[in-house]
mmCIF file of C-alpha atoms in Angstrom:
data_model
loop_
_atom_site.group_PDB
_atom_site.id
_atom_site.type_symbol
_atom_site.label_atom_id
_atom_site.label_comp_id
_atom_site.label_asym_id
_atom_site.label_seq_id
_atom_site.Cartn_x
_atom_site.Cartn_y
_atom_site.Cartn_z
ATOM 1 C CA UNK A 9 66.685 -88.635 -0.841
ATOM 2 C CA UNK A 10 64.971 -91.943 -0.196
ATOM 3 C CA UNK A 11 61.449 -92.193 -1.599
ATOM 4 C CA UNK A 12 58.925 -94.611 -0.128
ATOM 5 C CA UNK A 13 56.147 -96.135 -2.203
ATOM 6 C CA UNK A 14 53.258 -98.049 -0.694
ATOM 7 C CA UNK A 15 50.978 -100.579 -2.298
ATOM 8 C CA UNK A 16 48.204 -101.054 -2.811
ATOM 9 C CA UNK A 17 46.729 -97.590 -2.550
ATOM 10 C CA UNK A 18 43.508 -99.027 -1.184
ATOM 11 C CA UNK A 19 42.798 -102.470 0.222
ATOM 12 C CA UNK A 20 39.171 -103.517 0.472
ATOM 13 C CA UNK A 21 38.686 -106.311 2.979
ATOM 14 C CA UNK A 22 36.231 -107.617 5.563
ATOM 15 C CA UNK A 23 36.612 -108.019 9.326
ATOM 16 C CA UNK A 24 38.469 -111.224 10.141
ATOM 17 C CA UNK A 25 40.469 -111.199 6.921
ATOM 18 C CA UNK A 26 44.234 -110.829 6.639
ATOM 19 C CA UNK A 27 45.732 -107.586 5.344
ATOM 20 C CA UNK A 28 49.149 -107.361 3.740
ATOM 21 C CA UNK A 29 50.546 -103.875 3.126
ATOM 22 C CA UNK A 30 53.758 -103.200 1.248
ATOM 23 C CA UNK A 31 56.311 -100.401 1.559
ATOM 24 C CA UNK A 32 59.222 -100.148 -0.823
ATOM 25 C CA UNK A 33 62.202 -97.813 -0.497
ATOM 26 C CA UNK A 34 64.052 -96.329 -3.466
ATOM 27 C CA UNK A 35 67.302 -97.562 -1.941
ATOM 28 C CA UNK A 36 68.270 -99.771 0.947
ATOM 29 C CA UNK A 37 67.467 -98.393 4.391
ATOM 30 C CA UNK A 38 70.246 -98.200 6.954
ATOM 31 C CA UNK A 39 69.677 -100.725 9.697
ATOM 32 C CA UNK A 40 65.961 -101.054 9.011
ATOM 33 C CA UNK A 41 65.117 -97.499 10.063
ATOM 34 C CA UNK A 42 61.476 -98.020 9.173
ATOM 35 C CA UNK A 43 58.270 -97.521 11.136
ATOM 36 C CA UNK A 44 54.562 -98.001 10.507
ATOM 37 C CA UNK A 45 51.764 -95.713 11.692
ATOM 38 C CA UNK A 46 48.010 -96.055 11.713
ATOM 39 C CA UNK A 47 45.747 -93.063 11.243
ATOM 40 C CA UNK A 48 42.046 -93.371 11.864
ATOM 41 C CA UNK A 49 39.709 -90.779 10.418
ATOM 42 C CA UNK A 50 39.954 -87.469 12.268
ATOM 43 C CA UNK A 51 42.726 -88.645 14.560
ATOM 44 C CA UNK A 52 46.453 -88.157 14.904
ATOM 45 C CA UNK A 53 48.709 -90.944 13.680
ATOM 46 C CA UNK A 54 49.574 -93.764 16.068
ATOM 47 C CA UNK A 55 52.851 -95.655 16.129
ATOM 48 C CA UNK A 56 52.462 -99.364 15.413
ATOM 49 C CA UNK A 57 55.880 -100.734 14.476
ATOM 50 C CA UNK A 58 59.429 -99.374 14.700
ATOM 51 C CA UNK A 59 62.729 -100.819 13.559
ATOM 52 C CA UNK A 60 60.785 -102.657 10.838
ATOM 53 C CA UNK A 61 59.541 -105.370 13.216
ATOM 54 C CA UNK A 62 59.310 -104.158 16.833
ATOM 55 C CA UNK A 63 55.781 -103.642 18.046
ATOM 56 C CA UNK A 64 55.153 -100.398 19.933
ATOM 57 C CA UNK A 65 53.785 -100.425 23.461
ATOM 58 C CA UNK A 66 50.175 -101.536 23.621
ATOM 59 C CA UNK A 67 49.922 -102.640 19.999
ATOM 60 C CA UNK A 68 48.064 -105.952 19.593
ATOM 61 C CA UNK A 69 50.017 -108.916 18.281
ATOM 62 C CA UNK A 70 47.824 -109.161 15.204
ATOM 63 C CA UNK A 71 50.066 -106.405 13.803
ATOM 64 C CA UNK A 72 53.381 -107.709 12.464
ATOM 65 C CA UNK A 73 56.119 -105.851 10.668
ATOM 66 C CA UNK A 74 58.758 -107.551 8.551
ATOM 67 C CA UNK A 75 61.289 -106.930 5.826
ATOM 68 C CA UNK A 76 64.700 -105.396 5.334
ATOM 69 C CA UNK A 77 66.704 -103.487 2.780
ATOM 70 C CA UNK A 78 64.176 -101.993 0.380
ATOM 71 C CA UNK A 79 61.083 -104.143 0.939
ATOM 72 C CA UNK A 80 58.939 -104.028 4.034
ATOM 73 C CA UNK A 81 55.552 -105.452 4.951
ATOM 74 C CA UNK A 82 52.908 -104.758 7.556
ATOM 75 C CA UNK A 83 50.582 -107.674 8.141
ATOM 76 C CA UNK A 84 47.343 -107.501 10.093
ATOM 77 C CA UNK A 85 46.433 -111.111 10.765
ATOM 78 C CA UNK A 86 42.703 -110.735 11.440
ATOM 79 C CA UNK A 87 41.120 -107.380 10.804
ATOM 80 C CA UNK A 88 39.076 -105.876 13.589
ATOM 81 C CA UNK A 89 36.551 -103.109 12.873
ATOM 82 C CA UNK A 90 38.885 -100.521 14.425
ATOM 83 C CA UNK A 91 41.697 -101.487 12.034
ATOM 84 C CA UNK A 92 40.021 -99.869 9.051
ATOM 85 C CA UNK A 93 42.228 -96.822 8.664
ATOM 86 C CA UNK A 94 45.138 -95.435 6.663
ATOM 87 C CA UNK A 95 48.597 -96.878 7.235
ATOM 88 C CA UNK A 96 51.834 -95.042 6.570
ATOM 89 C CA UNK A 97 55.381 -96.281 6.484
ATOM 90 C CA UNK A 98 58.136 -93.893 7.491
ATOM 91 C CA UNK A 99 61.912 -93.987 7.147
ATOM 92 C CA UNK A 100 64.703 -91.945 8.626
ATOM 93 C CA UNK A 101 68.437 -91.645 8.255
ATOM 94 C CA UNK A 102 71.268 -91.195 10.724
ATOM 95 C CA UNK A 103 70.690 -87.424 10.723
ATOM 96 C CA UNK A 104 67.076 -87.930 11.798
ATOM 97 C CA UNK A 105 65.714 -86.731 8.478
ATOM 98 C CA UNK A 106 62.354 -88.443 8.104
ATOM 99 C CA UNK A 107 59.951 -89.098 5.263
ATOM 100 C CA UNK A 108 56.632 -90.879 4.908
ATOM 101 C CA UNK A 109 55.153 -93.077 2.244
ATOM 102 C CA UNK A 110 51.879 -92.000 0.591
ATOM 103 C CA UNK A 111 49.784 -94.390 2.668
ATOM 104 C CA UNK A 112 47.536 -97.397 2.157
ATOM 105 C CA UNK A 113 43.860 -97.130 3.014
ATOM 106 C CA UNK A 114 42.277 -100.269 4.417
ATOM 107 C CA UNK A 115 38.553 -100.130 3.684
ATOM 108 C CA UNK A 116 35.684 -102.387 4.486
ATOM 109 C CA UNK B 1 53.138 -90.507 30.176
ATOM 110 C CA UNK B 2 54.066 -87.407 28.201
ATOM 111 C CA UNK B 3 51.294 -85.515 26.463
ATOM 112 C CA UNK B 4 51.680 -82.908 23.764
ATOM 113 C CA UNK B 5 49.159 -80.077 23.772
ATOM 114 C CA UNK B 6 49.052 -77.898 20.699
ATOM 115 C CA UNK B 7 47.796 -74.359 20.222
ATOM 116 C CA UNK B 8 44.467 -73.592 18.639
ATOM 117 C CA UNK B 9 43.375 -73.232 15.058
ATOM 118 C CA UNK B 10 44.668 -70.313 13.009
ATOM 119 C CA UNK B 11 43.405 -68.447 9.955
ATOM 120 C CA UNK B 12 46.086 -66.551 8.088
ATOM 121 C CA UNK B 13 46.405 -64.387 5.000
ATOM 122 C CA UNK B 14 48.678 -65.402 2.128
ATOM 123 C CA UNK B 15 52.174 -64.049 2.619
ATOM 124 C CA UNK B 16 51.921 -63.936 6.394
ATOM 125 C CA UNK B 17 53.464 -66.250 8.996
ATOM 126 C CA UNK B 18 52.061 -68.646 11.548
ATOM 127 C CA UNK B 19 53.615 -69.921 14.761
ATOM 128 C CA UNK B 20 52.222 -73.103 16.285
ATOM 129 C CA UNK B 21 53.124 -74.243 19.791
ATOM 130 C CA UNK B 22 53.386 -77.704 21.285
ATOM 131 C CA UNK B 23 53.573 -77.954 25.072
ATOM 132 C CA UNK B 24 54.859 -81.152 26.632
ATOM 133 C CA UNK B 25 53.656 -82.305 30.011
ATOM 134 C CA UNK B 26 54.297 -85.429 32.060
ATOM 135 C CA UNK B 27 57.799 -86.246 30.888
ATOM 136 C CA UNK B 28 61.388 -85.035 30.539
ATOM 137 C CA UNK B 29 61.189 -82.620 27.644
ATOM 138 C CA UNK B 30 64.910 -82.341 27.026
ATOM 139 C CA UNK B 31 65.335 -86.083 26.632
ATOM 140 C CA UNK B 32 63.456 -86.267 23.344
ATOM 141 C CA UNK B 33 63.455 -84.764 19.900
ATOM 142 C CA UNK B 34 60.301 -83.094 18.621
ATOM 143 C CA UNK B 35 59.223 -83.358 15.010
ATOM 144 C CA UNK B 36 56.599 -81.443 13.071
ATOM 145 C CA UNK B 37 54.427 -83.217 10.514
ATOM 146 C CA UNK B 38 51.671 -81.705 8.421
ATOM 147 C CA UNK B 39 48.701 -83.122 6.560
ATOM 148 C CA UNK B 40 46.857 -81.189 3.880
ATOM 149 C CA UNK B 41 43.142 -81.947 3.498
ATOM 150 C CA UNK B 42 42.670 -85.462 2.118
ATOM 151 C CA UNK B 43 46.419 -85.936 1.736
ATOM 152 C CA UNK B 44 49.157 -87.933 3.430
ATOM 153 C CA UNK B 45 51.651 -87.098 6.129
ATOM 154 C CA UNK B 46 54.562 -84.806 5.364
ATOM 155 C CA UNK B 47 57.551 -84.393 7.683
ATOM 156 C CA UNK B 48 58.655 -80.789 7.966
ATOM 157 C CA UNK B 49 61.512 -80.824 10.432
ATOM 158 C CA UNK B 50 62.540 -81.352 14.007
ATOM 159 C CA UNK B 51 64.523 -80.162 16.975
ATOM 160 C CA UNK B 52 66.701 -82.031 19.474
ATOM 161 C CA UNK B 53 66.818 -80.064 22.755
ATOM 162 C CA UNK B 54 69.358 -82.412 24.345
ATOM 163 C CA UNK B 55 71.775 -81.561 21.537
ATOM 164 C CA UNK B 56 71.630 -77.866 22.240
ATOM 165 C CA UNK B 57 68.571 -77.333 20.115
ATOM 166 C CA UNK B 58 69.966 -78.832 16.935
ATOM 167 C CA UNK B 59 67.411 -78.591 14.147
ATOM 168 C CA UNK B 60 66.940 -80.322 10.844
ATOM 169 C CA UNK B 61 64.449 -79.540 8.124
ATOM 170 C CA UNK B 62 62.999 -81.221 5.080
ATOM 171 C CA UNK B 63 64.565 -79.676 2.023
ATOM 172 C CA UNK B 64 61.317 -78.293 0.663
ATOM 173 C CA UNK B 65 60.688 -76.307 3.845
ATOM 174 C CA UNK B 66 64.276 -75.274 4.525
ATOM 175 C CA UNK B 67 63.724 -71.636 3.550
ATOM 176 C CA UNK B 68 60.377 -71.087 5.231
ATOM 177 C CA UNK B 69 60.223 -73.030 8.491
ATOM 178 C CA UNK B 70 61.851 -72.340 11.848
ATOM 179 C CA UNK B 71 61.553 -74.809 14.708
ATOM 180 C CA UNK B 72 62.525 -73.769 18.214
ATOM 181 C CA UNK B 73 62.130 -75.071 21.737
ATOM 182 C CA UNK B 74 61.997 -73.471 25.164
ATOM 183 C CA UNK B 75 63.047 -75.996 27.791
ATOM 184 C CA UNK B 76 61.968 -73.712 30.632
ATOM 185 C CA UNK B 77 58.355 -73.972 29.464
ATOM 186 C CA UNK B 78 58.721 -77.410 27.827
ATOM 187 C CA UNK B 79 57.275 -75.972 24.642
ATOM 188 C CA UNK B 80 58.301 -76.446 21.037
ATOM 189 C CA UNK B 81 57.342 -74.051 18.269
ATOM 190 C CA UNK B 82 57.040 -74.271 14.516
ATOM 191 C CA UNK B 83 56.920 -71.053 12.521
ATOM 192 C CA UNK B 84 56.088 -71.160 8.827
ATOM 193 C CA UNK B 85 56.505 -68.003 6.771
ATOM 194 C CA UNK B 86 55.383 -66.761 3.364
ATOM 195 C CA UNK B 87 52.159 -68.729 3.688
ATOM 196 C CA UNK B 88 50.317 -69.912 0.575
ATOM 197 C CA UNK B 89 46.976 -71.532 0.055
ATOM 198 C CA UNK B 90 48.568 -74.950 -0.192
ATOM 199 C CA UNK B 91 49.938 -74.559 3.329
ATOM 200 C CA UNK B 92 46.390 -75.103 4.553
ATOM 201 C CA UNK B 93 46.766 -78.244 6.639
ATOM 202 C CA UNK B 94 46.678 -79.837 10.043
ATOM 203 C CA UNK B 95 50.058 -79.455 11.722
ATOM 204 C CA UNK B 96 51.124 -82.099 14.228
ATOM 205 C CA UNK B 97 53.968 -82.190 16.673
ATOM 206 C CA UNK B 98 55.324 -85.578 17.667
ATOM 207 C CA UNK B 99 57.819 -86.817 20.226
ATOM 208 C CA UNK B 100 60.735 -88.703 18.728
ATOM 209 C CA UNK B 101 61.855 -91.383 21.160
ATOM 210 C CA UNK B 102 64.956 -93.531 21.166
ATOM 211 C CA UNK B 103 64.543 -97.153 22.158
ATOM 212 C CA UNK B 104 67.642 -98.191 24.101
ATOM 213 C CA UNK B 105 67.063 -101.911 23.576
ATOM 214 C CA UNK B 106 66.785 -101.817 19.804
ATOM 215 C CA UNK B 107 68.590 -98.584 18.910
ATOM 216 C CA UNK B 108 65.686 -97.269 16.864
ATOM 217 C CA UNK B 109 63.877 -93.940 16.813
ATOM 218 C CA UNK B 110 60.136 -93.508 16.353
ATOM 219 C CA UNK B 111 57.412 -90.900 16.779
ATOM 220 C CA UNK B 112 55.586 -92.415 19.708
ATOM 221 C CA UNK B 113 53.571 -89.521 21.135
ATOM 222 C CA UNK B 114 51.572 -87.121 18.998
ATOM 223 C CA UNK B 115 49.714 -83.901 19.592
ATOM 224 C CA UNK B 116 46.125 -83.661 18.406
ATOM 225 C CA UNK B 117 47.007 -81.288 15.612
ATOM 226 C CA UNK B 118 46.514 -77.603 14.836
ATOM 227 C CA UNK B 119 44.488 -76.585 11.811
ATOM 228 C CA UNK B 120 46.012 -73.727 9.847
ATOM 229 C CA UNK B 121 43.883 -72.214 7.109
ATOM 230 C CA UNK B 122 45.448 -69.838 4.624
ATOM 231 C CA UNK B 123 42.888 -67.723 2.859
ATOM 232 C CA UNK B 124 42.534 -64.196 1.568
#
């Protein structure tokens, strides 16, 4: 079973600043089967990035996913007020068994 | 655009079972997999399992739920179900269904449409 760890647990930043979130897998992911989700308080998760670097429909270009193998990064270039939320990375295998990382909270 | 509408909140006794529904509208139900994800209060997201209607209803489950969860789908009503048995207090959570889509251009899967969640409270 692949375990995802995310760091930092909490990121305290201000609007306009750059956020860099890390997701590390316990072993190399097949073909970059990694996605990122945003969850605002009281809401369902929202897909941001799939395939490690492909932006989902309607996601602003300030969100960028990168990485491969075991190390992945979500970068938010300039934080907007609505970006303060919890971010989860997620991996899956060829059998469509999924798992999530523990999340990173981006706080003001 | 497909929407997923989930059933209402439930309060259950320990040891009982709960069955949550997820009705899809506005899309081709059989073309997608459906996953179930739960979130305990103040905690992160936890994948429970999923079903792939286009593959004859093939299911897969997270190991920790293997013995207690059953996921089904009824294509005639475009509804997926998640039943969790032998409920305990730590099963208190919001349960989400999510559509698992396949992107033809990139070859990747992702959960791109989510229901609003169903709160299940387990209490004596």
